[in-house]
Amino acid sequence: MSDIAALDKTVSPVEKFREYLVTKGQRLTREREIIVEEVFSDHEHFDTDQLVDRLSGRNDKRRVSRATVYRALSAMDEAGLLRKVARPNGREVWEHDYGYPQHDHMVCSACGELFEFHNDEISRLIEKITSAQGFLRTSHRLEVYGTCEACRRPQKRRLRKLDLI
Amino acid sequence: MSDIAALDKTVSPVEKFREYLVTKGQRLTREREIIVEEVFSDHEHFDTDQLVDRLSGRNDKRRVSRATVYRALSAMDEAGLLRKVARPNGREVWEHDYGYPQHDHMVCSACGELFEFHNDEISRLIEKITSAQGFLRTSHRLEVYGTCEACRRPQKRRLRKLDLI
DNA sequence: GTTATTGCAAACCATTTGCAAGTGT
DNA sequence: ACACTTGCAAATGGTTTGCAATAAC
């Protein structure tokens, strides 16, 4: 897998965001920069609540309000930095869409965990089929539902996230 | 396309629902029957609001409350009669999952329209890839985003649903 | 200096839920 | 009779928004 080669990150996420904002006559504020940096500081999936926690848990003056986080995520979506992955329990889950190779997800119905997988053939097939119908594809979202390996082994059953509430 | 052959509808949706309900110690009430019949009276995608309208527009005494519709849709989902297709504008869109061949969707970003397509090879490929990772697949959801044929022709541009508000 | 942006709190809105009255088996 | 269901209205909860103060360019 030469996924790493696909990274091709010539411009930092913050720069990419700035570029997008200019085209819209908008501004790269301190708050937006803080959010982009926090979001791209690791590759995990996250929801808005988790991000707000990460940001408000800081003891420096880099706190950002919840409303601004929502507004920024939506702008980063339009900018092509992020994409919505799934919506397991009523809240939108996000992941990096910039500098991260294309992939899809398996969603375990037992534990709620998301697993990534990548396959070029699927993408090629999707492109072929949809373009044959005159559709100009820009992206796709594929979620496979079922039971993950860990949850299939009764003795080592994972805790359901839902039960942790 | 021998999709029709795949219909294989030996049992009516209402019967199928009853069967599911018994296994759960639940009852096929008059309201649930009304809802299943209305839902399966045509093949279009629908959201809860549209269904509630269809049901409350009736002049016979087959009206059902919104709460009951929500409860029934969720039960029909578990029963395998319906599935959630997408969530274009914050509201869940449903479609038949029983007696209707497996397929995926193209979502036009310009007009918001959903288009169905079917391809066995994709399903086979998905099965192969996910099972190789120990995942026991039960279903999947594939949405391809882009621009539909009609919206690609500027002169005959479709109206954006979003602009109709 | 203008115009976009932030933070707060209130508003939104699809969906869920508690409860008393009603209904299926 | 005994659950299970319904309908209503109220609650929920993630997300959006109006507005006055603030900051980017």
CSV table of C-alpha atoms (C1' of nucleotides) in Angstrom, one decimal:
chain,number,residue,atom,x,y,z
A,1,MET,CA,0.0,0.0,0.0
A,2,SER,CA,1.6,3.2,-1.1
A,3,ASP,CA,-1.1,5.3,0.6
A,4,ILE,CA,1.6,7.4,2.1
A,5,ALA,CA,2.6,8.5,-1.3
A,6,ALA,CA,-0.9,9.6,-1.9
A,7,LEU,CA,-0.6,12.1,1.0
A,8,ASP,CA,0.8,14.7,-1.3
A,9,LYS,CA,0.5,17.4,1.3
A,10,THR,CA,2.2,20.3,-0.3
A,11,VAL,CA,0.2,22.9,1.6
A,12,SER,CA,-0.7,22.7,5.3
A,13,PRO,CA,-4.4,22.4,6.2
A,14,VAL,CA,-4.3,25.9,7.6
A,15,GLU,CA,-2.9,27.3,4.3
A,16,LYS,CA,-5.4,25.3,2.3
A,17,PHE,CA,-8.2,26.8,4.5
A,18,ARG,CA,-6.9,30.3,4.1
A,19,GLU,CA,-6.9,29.8,0.3
A,20,TYR,CA,-10.5,28.7,0.4
A,21,LEU,CA,-11.6,31.6,2.6
A,22,VAL,CA,-10.0,34.2,0.3
A,23,THR,CA,-12.0,32.9,-2.6
A,24,LYS,CA,-15.1,33.5,-0.5
A,25,GLY,CA,-14.1,36.9,0.8
A,26,GLN,CA,-13.8,35.5,4.3
A,27,ARG,CA,-11.0,35.7,6.8
A,28,LEU,CA,-8.7,33.3,8.5
A,29,THR,CA,-9.3,34.4,12.1
A,30,ARG,CA,-7.3,33.3,15.1
A,31,GLU,CA,-10.3,31.1,16.2
A,32,ARG,CA,-10.4,29.3,12.8
A,33,GLU,CA,-6.7,28.7,12.9
A,34,ILE,CA,-6.9,27.2,16.4
A,35,ILE,CA,-9.7,24.9,15.3
A,36,VAL,CA,-7.9,23.7,12.1
A,37,GLU,CA,-4.7,23.0,14.1
A,38,GLU,CA,-6.5,21.1,16.8
A,39,VAL,CA,-8.5,19.1,14.2
A,40,PHE,CA,-5.4,18.1,12.3
A,41,SER,CA,-3.3,17.3,15.3
A,42,ASP,CA,-4.4,13.7,15.0
A,43,HIS,CA,-6.1,11.4,12.6
A,44,GLU,CA,-9.0,10.1,14.7
A,45,HIS,CA,-12.6,10.4,13.9
A,46,PHE,CA,-14.3,13.0,16.1
A,47,ASP,CA,-17.7,14.6,16.7
A,48,THR,CA,-18.3,18.2,17.6
A,49,ASP,CA,-18.6,17.5,21.3
A,50,GLN,CA,-15.2,15.9,21.5
A,51,LEU,CA,-13.7,18.7,19.6
A,52,VAL,CA,-15.3,21.3,21.8
A,53,ASP,CA,-14.0,19.4,24.8
A,54,ARG,CA,-10.4,19.3,23.4
A,55,LEU,CA,-10.6,23.1,22.7
A,56,SER,CA,-12.1,24.1,26.0
A,57,GLY,CA,-9.9,21.9,28.0
A,58,ARG,CA,-6.9,24.1,27.1
A,59,ASN,CA,-5.5,26.3,29.7
A,60,ASP,CA,-3.9,28.8,27.2
A,61,LYS,CA,-6.2,31.4,25.7
A,62,ARG,CA,-7.0,29.2,22.8
A,63,ARG,CA,-10.6,28.5,23.7
A,64,VAL,CA,-13.3,28.7,21.1
A,65,SER,CA,-17.0,28.8,21.6
A,66,ARG,CA,-19.2,25.9,20.5
A,67,ALA,CA,-21.0,28.1,17.9
A,68,THR,CA,-17.7,29.0,16.2
A,69,VAL,CA,-16.7,25.4,16.1
A,70,TYR,CA,-19.9,24.4,14.3
A,71,ARG,CA,-19.4,27.3,11.9
A,72,ALA,CA,-15.8,26.4,11.3
A,73,LEU,CA,-16.5,22.7,10.7
A,74,SER,CA,-19.1,23.5,8.1
A,75,ALA,CA,-16.6,25.9,6.3
A,76,MET,CA,-13.9,23.2,6.5
A,77,ASP,CA,-16.3,20.8,4.9
A,78,GLU,CA,-16.9,23.2,2.0
A,79,ALA,CA,-13.2,23.8,1.8
A,80,GLY,CA,-12.5,20.1,1.3
A,81,LEU,CA,-10.6,19.7,4.5
A,82,LEU,CA,-13.1,17.6,6.3
A,83,ARG,CA,-15.9,15.3,5.5
A,84,LYS,CA,-18.8,13.7,7.4
A,85,VAL,CA,-18.2,10.0,7.9
A,86,ALA,CA,-21.3,8.7,9.5
A,87,ARG,CA,-23.9,9.5,12.1
A,88,PRO,CA,-23.9,6.5,14.5
A,89,ASN,CA,-25.9,8.0,17.4
A,90,GLY,CA,-27.5,11.2,16.1
A,91,ARG,CA,-24.3,13.2,16.1
A,92,GLU,CA,-22.3,13.7,13.0
A,93,VAL,CA,-18.8,12.1,12.9
A,94,TRP,CA,-16.0,13.9,11.0
A,95,GLU,CA,-12.7,12.9,9.6
A,96,HIS,CA,-9.9,14.5,7.6
A,97,ASP,CA,-10.5,14.7,3.9
A,98,TYR,CA,-7.4,16.6,3.1
A,99,GLY,CA,-4.0,14.9,3.0
A,100,TYR,CA,-5.6,11.6,3.9
A,101,PRO,CA,-6.1,8.8,1.4
A,102,GLN,CA,-9.6,7.9,0.2
A,103,HIS,CA,-11.2,5.1,2.1
A,104,ASP,CA,-14.5,3.7,3.2
A,105,HIS,CA,-15.9,2.4,6.5
A,106,MET,CA,-17.2,-0.7,8.2
A,107,VAL,CA,-19.6,0.1,11.1
A,108,CYS,CA,-20.0,-2.6,13.8
A,109,SER,CA,-23.6,-2.8,14.9
A,110,ALA,CA,-22.5,-4.4,18.1
A,111,CYS,CA,-19.9,-2.0,19.5
A,112,GLY,CA,-20.5,1.0,17.2
A,113,GLU,CA,-16.8,1.1,16.2
A,114,LEU,CA,-15.8,2.5,12.8
A,115,PHE,CA,-13.1,0.6,10.8
A,116,GLU,CA,-11.5,2.0,7.7
A,117,PHE,CA,-10.7,0.1,4.6
A,118,HIS,CA,-9.4,1.1,1.2
A,119,ASN,CA,-9.9,-0.5,-2.2
A,120,ASP,CA,-9.1,1.1,-5.6
A,121,GLU,CA,-11.2,-1.3,-7.5
A,122,ILE,CA,-14.4,-0.2,-5.8
A,123,SER,CA,-13.7,3.4,-6.6
A,124,ARG,CA,-13.0,2.5,-10.2
A,125,LEU,CA,-16.1,0.5,-10.5
A,126,ILE,CA,-18.2,3.3,-9.0
A,127,GLU,CA,-16.7,5.8,-11.4
A,128,LYS,CA,-17.4,3.5,-14.3
A,129,ILE,CA,-21.1,2.7,-13.4
A,130,THR,CA,-22.1,6.2,-12.5
A,131,SER,CA,-20.5,8.0,-15.4
A,132,ALA,CA,-22.2,5.5,-17.7
A,133,GLN,CA,-25.4,7.1,-16.5
A,134,GLY,CA,-24.3,10.6,-17.2
A,135,PHE,CA,-23.5,11.3,-13.6
A,136,LEU,CA,-20.4,13.5,-12.9
A,137,ARG,CA,-19.1,12.0,-9.7
A,138,THR,CA,-17.2,14.1,-7.2
A,139,SER,CA,-17.1,11.8,-4.2
A,140,HIS,CA,-18.8,9.0,-2.4
A,141,ARG,CA,-19.6,7.5,0.9
A,142,LEU,CA,-19.7,3.8,1.5
A,143,GLU,CA,-20.6,2.3,4.9
A,144,VAL,CA,-20.7,-1.4,5.4
A,145,TYR,CA,-22.8,-2.5,8.4
A,146,GLY,CA,-22.2,-5.8,10.2
A,147,THR,CA,-20.3,-7.3,13.1
A,148,CYS,CA,-16.6,-6.8,13.6
A,149,GLU,CA,-14.1,-9.6,14.3
A,150,ALA,CA,-13.9,-8.8,18.0
A,151,CYS,CA,-17.6,-8.8,18.5
A,152,ARG,CA,-18.0,-12.1,16.7
A,153,ARG,CA,-16.0,-13.8,19.5
A,154,PRO,CA,-18.6,-14.1,22.3
A,155,GLN,CA,-16.0,-14.7,25.1
A,156,LYS,CA,-14.1,-11.5,24.3
A,157,ARG,CA,-17.1,-9.4,23.5
A,158,ARG,CA,-16.5,-5.7,23.4
A,159,LEU,CA,-18.6,-3.4,25.5
A,160,ARG,CA,-21.3,-1.7,23.5
A,161,LYS,CA,-20.6,2.0,23.5
A,162,LEU,CA,-24.3,2.4,24.0
A,163,ASP,CA,-24.3,0.6,27.2
A,164,LEU,CA,-21.7,2.8,28.7
A,165,ILE,CA,-24.2,5.6,29.1
B,1,MET,CA,-31.7,-7.0,-15.7
B,2,SER,CA,-33.6,-9.8,-14.0
B,3,ASP,CA,-34.3,-7.6,-11.0
B,4,ILE,CA,-37.9,-8.5,-11.1
B,5,ALA,CA,-37.0,-12.1,-10.4
B,6,ALA,CA,-35.2,-10.9,-7.3
B,7,LEU,CA,-38.5,-9.6,-5.9
B,8,ASP,CA,-39.4,-12.9,-4.5
B,9,LYS,CA,-42.3,-11.5,-2.5
B,10,THR,CA,-43.9,-14.6,-1.1
B,11,VAL,CA,-45.3,-12.7,1.9
B,12,SER,CA,-47.0,-9.3,1.9
B,13,PRO,CA,-45.2,-6.5,3.8
B,14,VAL,CA,-48.0,-6.6,6.4
B,15,GLU,CA,-47.6,-10.3,7.0
B,16,LYS,CA,-43.8,-9.9,7.2
B,17,PHE,CA,-44.3,-7.2,9.8
B,18,ARG,CA,-46.7,-9.3,11.8
B,19,GLU,CA,-44.2,-12.2,11.8
B,20,TYR,CA,-41.5,-9.8,13.1
B,21,LEU,CA,-43.8,-8.4,15.8
B,22,VAL,CA,-44.7,-11.8,17.2
B,23,THR,CA,-41.1,-12.7,17.7
B,24,LYS,CA,-40.9,-9.6,19.8
B,25,GLY,CA,-44.0,-10.2,21.7
B,26,GLN,CA,-45.6,-7.2,20.0
B,27,ARG,CA,-48.9,-6.6,18.2
B,28,LEU,CA,-50.0,-5.8,14.8
B,29,THR,CA,-52.4,-3.0,15.6
B,30,ARG,CA,-54.7,-1.3,13.2
B,31,GLU,CA,-52.4,1.8,13.2
B,32,ARG,CA,-49.4,-0.3,12.2
B,33,GLU,CA,-51.3,-2.0,9.5
B,34,ILE,CA,-52.4,1.3,8.1
B,35,ILE,CA,-48.9,2.6,8.0
B,36,VAL,CA,-47.4,-0.4,6.4
B,37,GLU,CA,-50.1,-0.3,3.7
B,38,GLU,CA,-49.6,3.3,3.0
B,39,VAL,CA,-45.8,3.0,2.9
B,40,PHE,CA,-45.9,0.1,0.5
B,41,SER,CA,-48.6,1.6,-1.8
B,42,ASP,CA,-45.8,3.1,-3.9
B,43,HIS,CA,-42.1,2.8,-4.3
B,44,GLU,CA,-41.0,6.4,-3.9
B,45,HIS,CA,-38.5,7.6,-1.3
B,46,PHE,CA,-40.2,9.5,1.5
B,47,ASP,CA,-39.5,11.2,4.8
B,48,THR,CA,-41.6,11.1,7.9
B,49,ASP,CA,-43.3,14.4,7.2
B,50,GLN,CA,-44.5,13.3,3.8
B,51,LEU,CA,-45.8,10.1,5.2
B,52,VAL,CA,-47.6,11.9,8.0
B,53,ASP,CA,-49.2,14.1,5.4
B,54,ARG,CA,-50.3,11.2,3.3
B,55,LEU,CA,-51.9,9.6,6.4
B,56,SER,CA,-53.5,12.7,7.8
B,57,GLY,CA,-54.9,13.7,4.4
B,58,ARG,CA,-57.2,10.7,4.4
B,59,ASN,CA,-60.8,11.3,5.0
B,60,ASP,CA,-61.6,7.9,6.3
B,61,LYS,CA,-60.7,7.2,9.9
B,62,ARG,CA,-57.3,5.8,9.0
B,63,ARG,CA,-55.4,8.7,10.6
B,64,VAL,CA,-52.4,8.0,12.7
B,65,SER,CA,-50.5,10.3,15.0
B,66,ARG,CA,-47.0,11.5,14.2
B,67,ALA,CA,-45.5,9.7,17.3
B,68,THR,CA,-47.0,6.4,16.1
B,69,VAL,CA,-45.5,6.9,12.7
B,70,TYR,CA,-42.1,7.5,14.1
B,71,ARG,CA,-42.4,4.4,16.3
B,72,ALA,CA,-43.7,2.3,13.4
B,73,LEU,CA,-40.9,3.3,11.0
B,74,SER,CA,-38.3,2.4,13.5
B,75,ALA,CA,-40.0,-1.0,14.0
B,76,MET,CA,-40.3,-1.6,10.3
B,77,ASP,CA,-36.6,-0.8,10.0
B,78,GLU,CA,-35.8,-3.5,12.5
B,79,ALA,CA,-38.2,-5.8,10.8
B,80,GLY,CA,-36.2,-5.4,7.5
B,81,LEU,CA,-39.1,-3.8,5.7
B,82,LEU,CA,-37.5,-0.4,5.4
B,83,ARG,CA,-34.1,1.2,5.4
B,84,LYS,CA,-32.8,4.7,5.8
B,85,VAL,CA,-31.4,5.9,2.4
B,86,ALA,CA,-29.9,9.3,3.1
B,87,ARG,CA,-30.3,12.4,5.1
B,88,PRO,CA,-30.2,15.3,2.6
B,89,ASN,CA,-31.6,18.1,4.6
B,90,GLY,CA,-31.6,17.0,8.2
B,91,ARG,CA,-34.5,14.6,7.9
B,92,GLU,CA,-34.1,10.9,7.3
B,93,VAL,CA,-35.3,9.6,4.0
B,94,TRP,CA,-36.7,6.1,3.8
B,95,GLU,CA,-37.2,3.4,1.2
B,96,HIS,CA,-38.5,-0.1,0.9
B,97,ASP,CA,-36.0,-2.8,1.8
B,98,TYR,CA,-38.4,-5.7,1.5
B,99,GLY,CA,-39.5,-7.0,-1.9
B,100,TYR,CA,-37.2,-4.5,-3.6
B,101,PRO,CA,-33.9,-5.3,-5.2
B,102,GLN,CA,-30.7,-4.2,-3.5
B,103,HIS,CA,-29.3,-0.9,-5.0
B,104,ASP,CA,-27.3,2.2,-4.3
B,105,HIS,CA,-27.8,5.9,-4.8
B,106,MET,CA,-26.4,8.8,-6.7
B,107,VAL,CA,-27.2,12.1,-5.0
B,108,CYS,CA,-27.1,15.2,-7.2
B,109,SER,CA,-25.6,18.2,-5.3
B,110,ALA,CA,-27.3,20.6,-7.7
B,111,CYS,CA,-30.9,19.6,-7.5
B,112,GLY,CA,-30.9,17.2,-4.5
B,113,GLU,CA,-32.5,14.4,-6.5
B,114,LEU,CA,-31.7,10.8,-5.7
B,115,PHE,CA,-31.1,8.3,-8.5
B,116,GLU,CA,-30.9,4.6,-8.0
B,117,PHE,CA,-28.4,2.2,-9.6
B,118,HIS,CA,-27.6,-1.4,-9.2
B,119,ASN,CA,-24.5,-3.4,-9.7
B,120,ASP,CA,-23.8,-6.9,-8.5
B,121,GLU,CA,-20.0,-6.6,-8.9
B,122,ILE,CA,-19.9,-3.9,-6.3
B,123,SER,CA,-21.7,-6.0,-3.7
B,124,ARG,CA,-19.5,-8.9,-4.4
B,125,LEU,CA,-16.4,-6.8,-4.1
B,126,ILE,CA,-17.6,-5.3,-0.8
B,127,GLU,CA,-18.3,-8.7,0.5
B,128,LYS,CA,-14.9,-10.0,-0.5
B,129,ILE,CA,-13.0,-7.1,1.0
B,130,THR,CA,-14.8,-6.8,4.3
B,131,SER,CA,-14.9,-10.5,5.0
B,132,ALA,CA,-11.2,-10.7,4.4
B,133,GLN,CA,-10.9,-8.4,7.5
B,134,GLY,CA,-13.0,-10.6,9.6
B,135,PHE,CA,-16.1,-8.4,9.3
B,136,LEU,CA,-19.5,-10.1,9.0
B,137,ARG,CA,-21.4,-7.9,6.6
B,138,THR,CA,-25.1,-7.6,6.9
B,139,SER,CA,-25.8,-4.6,4.6
B,140,HIS,CA,-24.2,-1.5,3.2
B,141,ARG,CA,-25.1,2.0,2.2
B,142,LEU,CA,-23.4,3.6,-0.8
B,143,GLU,CA,-24.0,7.2,-1.8
B,144,VAL,CA,-22.3,8.7,-4.8
B,145,TYR,CA,-22.2,12.5,-4.8
B,146,GLY,CA,-21.9,14.6,-7.9
B,147,THR,CA,-24.0,16.2,-10.6
B,148,CYS,CA,-26.7,14.5,-12.5
B,149,GLU,CA,-27.0,14.6,-16.3
B,150,ALA,CA,-29.8,17.2,-16.3
B,151,CYS,CA,-28.0,19.6,-14.1
B,152,ARG,CA,-24.8,19.3,-16.2
B,153,ARG,CA,-26.7,20.9,-19.1
B,154,PRO,CA,-26.8,24.6,-18.2
B,155,GLN,CA,-29.6,25.6,-20.6
B,156,LYS,CA,-32.0,23.0,-19.2
B,157,ARG,CA,-30.9,23.4,-15.6
B,158,ARG,CA,-33.2,21.9,-13.0
B,159,LEU,CA,-34.5,24.0,-10.2
B,160,ARG,CA,-32.6,23.5,-7.0
B,161,LYS,CA,-35.0,22.0,-4.5
B,162,LEU,CA,-33.2,24.2,-1.9
B,163,ASP,CA,-34.2,27.3,-3.8
B,164,LEU,CA,-37.8,26.4,-3.7
B,165,ILE,CA,-38.0,27.3,0.0
C,1,DG,C1',-12.9,52.4,8.5
C,2,DT,C1',-15.6,48.5,6.7
C,3,DT,C1',-17.1,44.2,6.8
C,4,DA,C1',-16.7,39.7,8.6
C,5,DT,C1',-16.6,37.1,12.9
C,6,DT,C1',-17.2,35.8,17.6
C,7,DG,C1',-19.7,34.5,21.9
C,8,DC,C1',-23.7,34.3,24.2
C,9,DA,C1',-28.2,32.8,24.8
C,10,DA,C1',-32.3,32.0,22.6
C,11,DA,C1',-34.5,29.7,18.9
C,12,DC,C1',-35.0,25.6,15.9
C,13,DC,C1',-36.8,21.4,14.7
C,14,DA,C1',-36.7,16.5,13.8
C,15,DT,C1',-37.3,13.0,16.9
C,16,DT,C1',-38.2,10.9,21.5
C,17,DT,C1',-40.7,10.1,25.6
C,18,DG,C1',-44.0,10.1,30.0
C,19,DC,C1',-48.4,9.2,30.9
C,20,DA,C1',-53.3,8.3,31.0
C,21,DA,C1',-56.7,6.3,28.2
C,22,DG,C1',-57.5,2.7,24.9
C,23,DT,C1',-56.9,-1.9,22.5
C,24,DG,C1',-55.1,-6.7,21.0
C,25,DT,C1',-54.8,-11.5,22.3
D,1,DA,C1',-57.2,-9.4,32.8
D,2,DC,C1',-52.7,-8.2,31.2
D,3,DA,C1',-49.5,-6.3,28.6
D,4,DC,C1',-48.6,-3.6,24.7
D,5,DT,C1',-50.1,0.8,22.1
D,6,DT,C1',-51.8,5.2,21.1
D,7,DG,C1',-52.1,10.2,21.1
D,8,DC,C1',-51.1,14.2,23.2
D,9,DA,C1',-48.1,17.5,24.7
D,10,DA,C1',-43.8,18.3,26.8
D,11,DA,C1',-39.0,17.2,26.8
D,12,DT,C1',-34.6,16.2,24.3
D,13,DG,C1',-30.6,17.4,22.2
D,14,DG,C1',-27.7,18.4,18.3
D,15,DT,C1',-27.4,22.3,15.5
D,16,DT,C1',-28.4,27.1,14.0
D,17,DT,C1',-29.1,31.9,14.5
D,18,DG,C1',-29.9,37.1,16.0
D,19,DC,C1',-27.4,40.5,17.8
D,20,DA,C1',-24.1,43.6,20.1
D,21,DA,C1',-19.2,43.7,20.8
D,22,DT,C1',-14.8,42.7,18.5
D,23,DA,C1',-11.2,41.8,15.2
D,24,DA,C1',-9.3,41.1,10.3
D,25,DC,C1',-7.7,43.3,6.3
